[in-house]
């Protein structure tokens, strides 16, 4: 499944604690840099109109927004839990 | 399960001719999706991305890591120091790590090679894994 990139960016940028640092592009590839609740530098590829669920979930984990993963991707999380019941 | 031996991810820093030359190699893990695209991850640099096809996957692998280094190296004052600190945070270590880090943070230009374990996470255990490398050179103050 895919998620709209611009919508995803709007959502994360509305979360307190998520800070947009800078954007850049090279050879048609666009990137935005953020920090979140984990202290990591999060590098978000915003080149394409859509992101795969896995990619978006990766970004949310890096930003420390685990609660949002469950809200935005309940189906994906359920299938992961089914595959890995532990 | 991918049992093929891959090169350990590394970042090689050399000071030469008034420039800092950075060479890096890394692994990209890519999960094939039903529509033919790929959900991808570069463990050493902790970069997730999506790709519509193999050609885009290969291009983004290189370009996104270049943009990562560019983020630091084009910051006029503290860019290089912040890069060293971030590489360390990502898990890159060098021989005589504490000494080397201290030298670099104090603007002492010593050539260094950082290595990372860059493990493929369980969520990408059955993914296609490929090696990539790139380089850049920037003038140092």
PDB file of C-alpha atoms in Angstrom:
ATOM      1  CA  UNK A   1       0.000   0.000   0.000  1.00  0.00           C
ATOM      2  CA  UNK A   2       1.047   3.584  -0.655  1.00  0.00           C
ATOM      3  CA  UNK A   3       0.668   6.866   1.172  1.00  0.00           C
ATOM      4  CA  UNK A   4       0.501  10.362  -0.321  1.00  0.00           C
ATOM      5  CA  UNK A   5       3.884  12.019   0.298  1.00  0.00           C
ATOM      6  CA  UNK A   6       2.628  15.587   0.707  1.00  0.00           C
ATOM      7  CA  UNK A   7      -0.087  14.481   3.118  1.00  0.00           C
ATOM      8  CA  UNK A   8       2.480  12.520   5.113  1.00  0.00           C
ATOM      9  CA  UNK A   9       4.754  15.568   5.350  1.00  0.00           C
ATOM     10  CA  UNK A  10       1.841  17.796   6.415  1.00  0.00           C
ATOM     11  CA  UNK A  11       0.941  15.347   9.160  1.00  0.00           C
ATOM     12  CA  UNK A  12       4.432  14.980  10.617  1.00  0.00           C
ATOM     13  CA  UNK A  13       5.120  18.720  10.424  1.00  0.00           C
ATOM     14  CA  UNK A  14       1.999  19.367  12.493  1.00  0.00           C
ATOM     15  CA  UNK A  15       3.324  17.221  15.362  1.00  0.00           C
ATOM     16  CA  UNK A  16       4.962  19.145  18.232  1.00  0.00           C
ATOM     17  CA  UNK A  17       8.591  18.125  18.567  1.00  0.00           C
ATOM     18  CA  UNK A  18       9.104  17.443  14.866  1.00  0.00           C
ATOM     19  CA  UNK A  19      11.381  20.126  13.468  1.00  0.00           C
ATOM     20  CA  UNK A  20      11.999  20.718   9.787  1.00  0.00           C
ATOM     21  CA  UNK A  21      15.653  21.638   9.258  1.00  0.00           C
ATOM     22  CA  UNK A  22      16.385  21.937   5.582  1.00  0.00           C
ATOM     23  CA  UNK A  23      15.548  20.637   2.111  1.00  0.00           C
ATOM     24  CA  UNK A  24      17.795  19.933  -0.821  1.00  0.00           C
ATOM     25  CA  UNK A  25      17.770  18.253  -4.209  1.00  0.00           C
ATOM     26  CA  UNK A  26      20.251  16.627  -6.549  1.00  0.00           C
ATOM     27  CA  UNK A  27      19.711  14.989  -9.945  1.00  0.00           C
ATOM     28  CA  UNK A  28      15.948  15.194  -9.520  1.00  0.00           C
ATOM     29  CA  UNK A  29      15.971  13.546  -6.073  1.00  0.00           C
ATOM     30  CA  UNK A  30      14.416  15.673  -3.318  1.00  0.00           C
ATOM     31  CA  UNK A  31      15.136  15.285   0.394  1.00  0.00           C
ATOM     32  CA  UNK A  32      13.927  16.960   3.574  1.00  0.00           C
ATOM     33  CA  UNK A  33      15.789  16.786   6.887  1.00  0.00           C
ATOM     34  CA  UNK A  34      14.005  16.656  10.230  1.00  0.00           C
ATOM     35  CA  UNK A  35      14.597  15.921  13.881  1.00  0.00           C
ATOM     36  CA  UNK A  36      11.947  14.411  16.108  1.00  0.00           C
ATOM     37  CA  UNK A  37      11.677  12.842  19.534  1.00  0.00           C
ATOM     38  CA  UNK A  38      14.642  10.473  19.136  1.00  0.00           C
ATOM     39  CA  UNK A  39      17.377  13.057  18.519  1.00  0.00           C
ATOM     40  CA  UNK A  40      18.236  11.410  15.204  1.00  0.00           C
ATOM     41  CA  UNK A  41      18.674  13.291  11.950  1.00  0.00           C
ATOM     42  CA  UNK A  42      15.802  11.944   9.846  1.00  0.00           C
ATOM     43  CA  UNK A  43      16.270  11.995   6.096  1.00  0.00           C
ATOM     44  CA  UNK A  44      12.950  11.912   4.194  1.00  0.00           C
ATOM     45  CA  UNK A  45      12.920  11.239   0.464  1.00  0.00           C
ATOM     46  CA  UNK A  46      10.084  13.362  -0.938  1.00  0.00           C
ATOM     47  CA  UNK A  47      10.814  12.849  -4.632  1.00  0.00           C
ATOM     48  CA  UNK A  48       7.757  10.806  -5.506  1.00  0.00           C
ATOM     49  CA  UNK A  49       4.039  11.436  -5.166  1.00  0.00           C
ATOM     50  CA  UNK A  50       3.628   8.336  -2.988  1.00  0.00           C
ATOM     51  CA  UNK A  51       5.583   6.415  -0.338  1.00  0.00           C
ATOM     52  CA  UNK A  52       5.216   2.749   0.454  1.00  0.00           C
ATOM     53  CA  UNK A  53       3.781   2.006   3.889  1.00  0.00           C
ATOM     54  CA  UNK A  54       7.056   0.394   4.970  1.00  0.00           C
ATOM     55  CA  UNK A  55       8.960   3.571   4.123  1.00  0.00           C
ATOM     56  CA  UNK A  56       6.510   5.859   5.918  1.00  0.00           C
ATOM     57  CA  UNK A  57       6.528   3.588   8.985  1.00  0.00           C
ATOM     58  CA  UNK A  58      10.338   3.728   8.939  1.00  0.00           C
ATOM     59  CA  UNK A  59      10.240   7.529   9.017  1.00  0.00           C
ATOM     60  CA  UNK A  60       7.705   7.597  11.851  1.00  0.00           C
ATOM     61  CA  UNK A  61       9.885   5.228  13.897  1.00  0.00           C
ATOM     62  CA  UNK A  62      12.926   7.416  13.299  1.00  0.00           C
ATOM     63  CA  UNK A  63      10.957  10.475  14.431  1.00  0.00           C
ATOM     64  CA  UNK A  64       9.763   8.669  17.567  1.00  0.00           C
ATOM     65  CA  UNK A  65       6.107   8.828  16.509  1.00  0.00           C
ATOM     66  CA  UNK A  66       5.211   5.196  17.214  1.00  0.00           C
ATOM     67  CA  UNK A  67       1.669   6.077  18.303  1.00  0.00           C
ATOM     68  CA  UNK A  68       1.032   7.589  14.888  1.00  0.00           C
ATOM     69  CA  UNK A  69       2.077   4.340  13.182  1.00  0.00           C
ATOM     70  CA  UNK A  70      -0.830   2.501  14.733  1.00  0.00           C
ATOM     71  CA  UNK A  71      -3.278   5.270  13.784  1.00  0.00           C
ATOM     72  CA  UNK A  72      -2.164   5.738  10.188  1.00  0.00           C
ATOM     73  CA  UNK A  73      -1.286   2.150   9.286  1.00  0.00           C
ATOM     74  CA  UNK A  74      -3.513  -0.206  11.303  1.00  0.00           C
ATOM     75  CA  UNK A  75      -3.801  -2.799   8.494  1.00  0.00           C
ATOM     76  CA  UNK A  76      -0.045  -2.939   7.880  1.00  0.00           C
ATOM     77  CA  UNK A  77       0.695  -3.277  11.597  1.00  0.00           C
ATOM     78  CA  UNK A  78      -1.894  -6.064  11.942  1.00  0.00           C
ATOM     79  CA  UNK A  79      -0.332  -8.040   9.086  1.00  0.00           C
ATOM     80  CA  UNK A  80       3.135  -7.626  10.618  1.00  0.00           C
ATOM     81  CA  UNK A  81       1.795  -8.915  13.953  1.00  0.00           C
ATOM     82  CA  UNK A  82       0.210 -11.912  12.183  1.00  0.00           C
ATOM     83  CA  UNK A  83       3.518 -12.779  10.489  1.00  0.00           C
ATOM     84  CA  UNK A  84       5.486 -12.378  13.747  1.00  0.00           C
ATOM     85  CA  UNK A  85       3.193 -13.384  16.592  1.00  0.00           C
ATOM     86  CA  UNK A  86       5.988 -12.943  19.142  1.00  0.00           C
TER      87      UNK A  86
ATOM     88  CA  UNK B   1      18.438 -15.846   3.652  1.00  0.00           C
ATOM     89  CA  UNK B   2      21.298 -13.774   2.174  1.00  0.00           C
ATOM     90  CA  UNK B   3      24.491 -15.640   3.011  1.00  0.00           C
ATOM     91  CA  UNK B   4      26.586 -13.778   0.447  1.00  0.00           C
ATOM     92  CA  UNK B   5      29.513 -11.891   2.017  1.00  0.00           C
ATOM     93  CA  UNK B   6      29.248  -8.151   1.510  1.00  0.00           C
ATOM     94  CA  UNK B   7      31.801  -5.427   2.134  1.00  0.00           C
ATOM     95  CA  UNK B   8      31.450  -3.774   5.529  1.00  0.00           C
ATOM     96  CA  UNK B   9      30.026  -0.242   5.132  1.00  0.00           C
ATOM     97  CA  UNK B  10      32.731   2.376   5.522  1.00  0.00           C
ATOM     98  CA  UNK B  11      33.498   6.077   5.224  1.00  0.00           C
ATOM     99  CA  UNK B  12      37.028   7.009   4.214  1.00  0.00           C
ATOM    100  CA  UNK B  13      38.182  10.596   4.848  1.00  0.00           C
ATOM    101  CA  UNK B  14      41.323  11.983   3.223  1.00  0.00           C
ATOM    102  CA  UNK B  15      42.758  15.497   3.346  1.00  0.00           C
ATOM    103  CA  UNK B  16      44.597  16.376   0.186  1.00  0.00           C
ATOM    104  CA  UNK B  17      45.257  19.463  -1.883  1.00  0.00           C
ATOM    105  CA  UNK B  18      43.250  21.776   0.359  1.00  0.00           C
ATOM    106  CA  UNK B  19      40.195  19.544   0.079  1.00  0.00           C
ATOM    107  CA  UNK B  20      38.560  16.837   2.130  1.00  0.00           C
ATOM    108  CA  UNK B  21      37.843  13.776   0.011  1.00  0.00           C
ATOM    109  CA  UNK B  22      35.121  11.460   1.300  1.00  0.00           C
ATOM    110  CA  UNK B  23      34.653   7.954  -0.097  1.00  0.00           C
ATOM    111  CA  UNK B  24      31.867   5.763   1.190  1.00  0.00           C
ATOM    112  CA  UNK B  25      30.484   2.312   0.494  1.00  0.00           C
ATOM    113  CA  UNK B  26      27.283   0.841   1.865  1.00  0.00           C
ATOM    114  CA  UNK B  27      24.549  -1.758   1.434  1.00  0.00           C
ATOM    115  CA  UNK B  28      21.018  -1.067   0.211  1.00  0.00           C
ATOM    116  CA  UNK B  29      18.260  -3.529   1.120  1.00  0.00           C
ATOM    117  CA  UNK B  30      15.199  -3.498  -1.142  1.00  0.00           C
ATOM    118  CA  UNK B  31      11.871  -5.315  -0.672  1.00  0.00           C
ATOM    119  CA  UNK B  32      10.012  -5.935  -3.926  1.00  0.00           C
ATOM    120  CA  UNK B  33       6.416  -4.711  -3.798  1.00  0.00           C
ATOM    121  CA  UNK B  34       3.393  -6.121  -5.650  1.00  0.00           C
ATOM    122  CA  UNK B  35       3.327  -3.241  -8.146  1.00  0.00           C
ATOM    123  CA  UNK B  36       6.969  -3.794  -9.137  1.00  0.00           C
ATOM    124  CA  UNK B  37       8.422  -1.032  -6.963  1.00  0.00           C
ATOM    125  CA  UNK B  38      10.740  -1.332  -3.973  1.00  0.00           C
ATOM    126  CA  UNK B  39      10.648  -0.294  -0.328  1.00  0.00           C
ATOM    127  CA  UNK B  40      14.303   0.327   0.507  1.00  0.00           C
ATOM    128  CA  UNK B  41      16.630   0.861   3.450  1.00  0.00           C
ATOM    129  CA  UNK B  42      20.296   1.828   3.785  1.00  0.00           C
ATOM    130  CA  UNK B  43      21.224   0.538   7.284  1.00  0.00           C
ATOM    131  CA  UNK B  44      24.617   2.247   7.614  1.00  0.00           C
ATOM    132  CA  UNK B  45      23.144   5.734   7.079  1.00  0.00           C
ATOM    133  CA  UNK B  46      19.653   4.924   8.433  1.00  0.00           C
ATOM    134  CA  UNK B  47      17.899   6.088   5.250  1.00  0.00           C
ATOM    135  CA  UNK B  48      14.508   4.748   4.143  1.00  0.00           C
ATOM    136  CA  UNK B  49      13.137   5.407   0.672  1.00  0.00           C
ATOM    137  CA  UNK B  50      10.749   4.081  -1.959  1.00  0.00           C
ATOM    138  CA  UNK B  51      11.579   3.390  -5.600  1.00  0.00           C
ATOM    139  CA  UNK B  52       9.297   2.740  -8.572  1.00  0.00           C
ATOM    140  CA  UNK B  53      11.806   0.507 -10.376  1.00  0.00           C
ATOM    141  CA  UNK B  54      15.359  -0.894 -10.180  1.00  0.00           C
ATOM    142  CA  UNK B  55      16.899   2.041 -12.047  1.00  0.00           C
ATOM    143  CA  UNK B  56      15.376   4.514  -9.565  1.00  0.00           C
ATOM    144  CA  UNK B  57      16.483   2.324  -6.670  1.00  0.00           C
ATOM    145  CA  UNK B  58      20.104   2.439  -7.858  1.00  0.00           C
ATOM    146  CA  UNK B  59      19.996   6.180  -8.514  1.00  0.00           C
ATOM    147  CA  UNK B  60      18.364   7.061  -5.187  1.00  0.00           C
ATOM    148  CA  UNK B  61      20.789   4.853  -3.243  1.00  0.00           C
ATOM    149  CA  UNK B  62      23.729   6.935  -4.397  1.00  0.00           C
ATOM    150  CA  UNK B  63      22.032  10.324  -4.502  1.00  0.00           C
ATOM    151  CA  UNK B  64      20.405  10.158  -1.068  1.00  0.00           C
ATOM    152  CA  UNK B  65      23.746   9.340   0.554  1.00  0.00           C
ATOM    153  CA  UNK B  66      25.355  12.229  -1.354  1.00  0.00           C
ATOM    154  CA  UNK B  67      22.642  14.532  -0.056  1.00  0.00           C
ATOM    155  CA  UNK B  68      23.320  13.250   3.481  1.00  0.00           C
ATOM    156  CA  UNK B  69      26.996  14.240   3.263  1.00  0.00           C
ATOM    157  CA  UNK B  70      26.116  17.465   1.498  1.00  0.00           C
ATOM    158  CA  UNK B  71      23.824  18.417   4.416  1.00  0.00           C
ATOM    159  CA  UNK B  72      26.889  18.739   6.636  1.00  0.00           C
ATOM    160  CA  UNK B  73      29.691  19.660   4.259  1.00  0.00           C
ATOM    161  CA  UNK B  74      27.988  22.752   2.908  1.00  0.00           C
ATOM    162  CA  UNK B  75      27.382  24.182   6.355  1.00  0.00           C
ATOM    163  CA  UNK B  76      30.082  26.871   6.563  1.00  0.00           C
ATOM    164  CA  UNK B  77      31.218  26.719  10.186  1.00  0.00           C
ATOM    165  CA  UNK B  78      30.613  23.464  11.971  1.00  0.00           C
ATOM    166  CA  UNK B  79      29.660  21.197   9.100  1.00  0.00           C
ATOM    167  CA  UNK B  80      32.605  18.812   9.158  1.00  0.00           C
ATOM    168  CA  UNK B  81      32.562  18.462  12.950  1.00  0.00           C
ATOM    169  CA  UNK B  82      28.824  17.778  12.922  1.00  0.00           C
ATOM    170  CA  UNK B  83      29.355  15.168  10.215  1.00  0.00           C
ATOM    171  CA  UNK B  84      31.910  13.329  12.352  1.00  0.00           C
ATOM    172  CA  UNK B  85      29.554  13.425  15.327  1.00  0.00           C
ATOM    173  CA  UNK B  86      26.628  12.161  13.258  1.00  0.00           C
ATOM    174  CA  UNK B  87      28.655   9.351  11.698  1.00  0.00           C
ATOM    175  CA  UNK B  88      29.617   8.302  15.218  1.00  0.00           C
ATOM    176  CA  UNK B  89      25.967   8.401  16.249  1.00  0.00           C
ATOM    177  CA  UNK B  90      25.108   6.168  13.293  1.00  0.00           C
ATOM    178  CA  UNK B  91      27.607   3.593  14.545  1.00  0.00           C
ATOM    179  CA  UNK B  92      30.643   4.323  12.390  1.00  0.00           C
ATOM    180  CA  UNK B  93      33.842   3.682  14.339  1.00  0.00           C
ATOM    181  CA  UNK B  94      37.508   4.010  13.507  1.00  0.00           C
ATOM    182  CA  UNK B  95      40.707   2.478  14.845  1.00  0.00           C
ATOM    183  CA  UNK B  96      41.768   4.444  17.938  1.00  0.00           C
ATOM    184  CA  UNK B  97      38.286   5.876  17.817  1.00  0.00           C
ATOM    185  CA  UNK B  98      38.389   8.299  20.755  1.00  0.00           C
ATOM    186  CA  UNK B  99      41.754   9.739  19.701  1.00  0.00           C
ATOM    187  CA  UNK B 100      40.750  10.108  16.037  1.00  0.00           C
ATOM    188  CA  UNK B 101      37.425  11.728  16.859  1.00  0.00           C
ATOM    189  CA  UNK B 102      39.150  14.194  19.184  1.00  0.00           C
ATOM    190  CA  UNK B 103      41.697  15.114  16.513  1.00  0.00           C
ATOM    191  CA  UNK B 104      39.071  15.661  13.847  1.00  0.00           C
ATOM    192  CA  UNK B 105      36.837  17.697  16.145  1.00  0.00           C
ATOM    193  CA  UNK B 106      39.835  19.897  16.944  1.00  0.00           C
ATOM    194  CA  UNK B 107      40.393  20.608  13.247  1.00  0.00           C
ATOM    195  CA  UNK B 108      43.472  18.411  13.037  1.00  0.00           C
ATOM    196  CA  UNK B 109      43.353  16.910   9.574  1.00  0.00           C
ATOM    197  CA  UNK B 110      44.137  13.223   9.873  1.00  0.00           C
ATOM    198  CA  UNK B 111      43.086  10.663   7.293  1.00  0.00           C
ATOM    199  CA  UNK B 112      40.598   8.254   8.803  1.00  0.00           C
ATOM    200  CA  UNK B 113      38.563   5.208   7.887  1.00  0.00           C
ATOM    201  CA  UNK B 114      35.291   4.613   9.701  1.00  0.00           C
ATOM    202  CA  UNK B 115      33.516   1.278   9.586  1.00  0.00           C
ATOM    203  CA  UNK B 116      29.995   0.313  10.510  1.00  0.00           C
ATOM    204  CA  UNK B 117      28.354  -3.031  11.071  1.00  0.00           C
ATOM    205  CA  UNK B 118      25.325  -1.707   9.164  1.00  0.00           C
ATOM    206  CA  UNK B 119      23.225  -4.781   9.917  1.00  0.00           C
ATOM    207  CA  UNK B 120      20.202  -5.541   7.773  1.00  0.00           C
ATOM    208  CA  UNK B 121      17.165  -5.366  10.107  1.00  0.00           C
ATOM    209  CA  UNK B 122      14.770  -8.344  10.430  1.00  0.00           C
ATOM    210  CA  UNK B 123      12.040  -6.516   8.459  1.00  0.00           C
ATOM    211  CA  UNK B 124      14.378  -6.647   5.430  1.00  0.00           C
ATOM    212  CA  UNK B 125      15.708 -10.170   5.995  1.00  0.00           C
ATOM    213  CA  UNK B 126      14.494 -11.516   2.629  1.00  0.00           C
ATOM    214  CA  UNK B 127      15.237  -8.326   0.680  1.00  0.00           C
ATOM    215  CA  UNK B 128      17.528  -7.899  -2.300  1.00  0.00           C
ATOM    216  CA  UNK B 129      20.828  -6.551  -0.915  1.00  0.00           C
ATOM    217  CA  UNK B 130      23.322  -4.672  -3.069  1.00  0.00           C
ATOM    218  CA  UNK B 131      26.591  -2.865  -2.497  1.00  0.00           C
ATOM    219  CA  UNK B 132      27.028   0.741  -3.563  1.00  0.00           C
ATOM    220  CA  UNK B 133      29.726   3.371  -3.295  1.00  0.00           C
ATOM    221  CA  UNK B 134      30.260   7.043  -4.006  1.00  0.00           C
ATOM    222  CA  UNK B 135      32.524   9.949  -3.225  1.00  0.00           C
ATOM    223  CA  UNK B 136      32.740  13.709  -2.970  1.00  0.00           C
ATOM    224  CA  UNK B 137      35.411  16.356  -2.426  1.00  0.00           C
ATOM    225  CA  UNK B 138      34.940  19.716  -0.764  1.00  0.00           C
ATOM    226  CA  UNK B 139      37.373  22.508   0.050  1.00  0.00           C
ATOM    227  CA  UNK B 140      38.209  22.798   3.711  1.00  0.00           C
ATOM    228  CA  UNK B 141      38.519  26.065   5.564  1.00  0.00           C
TER     229      UNK B 141
END
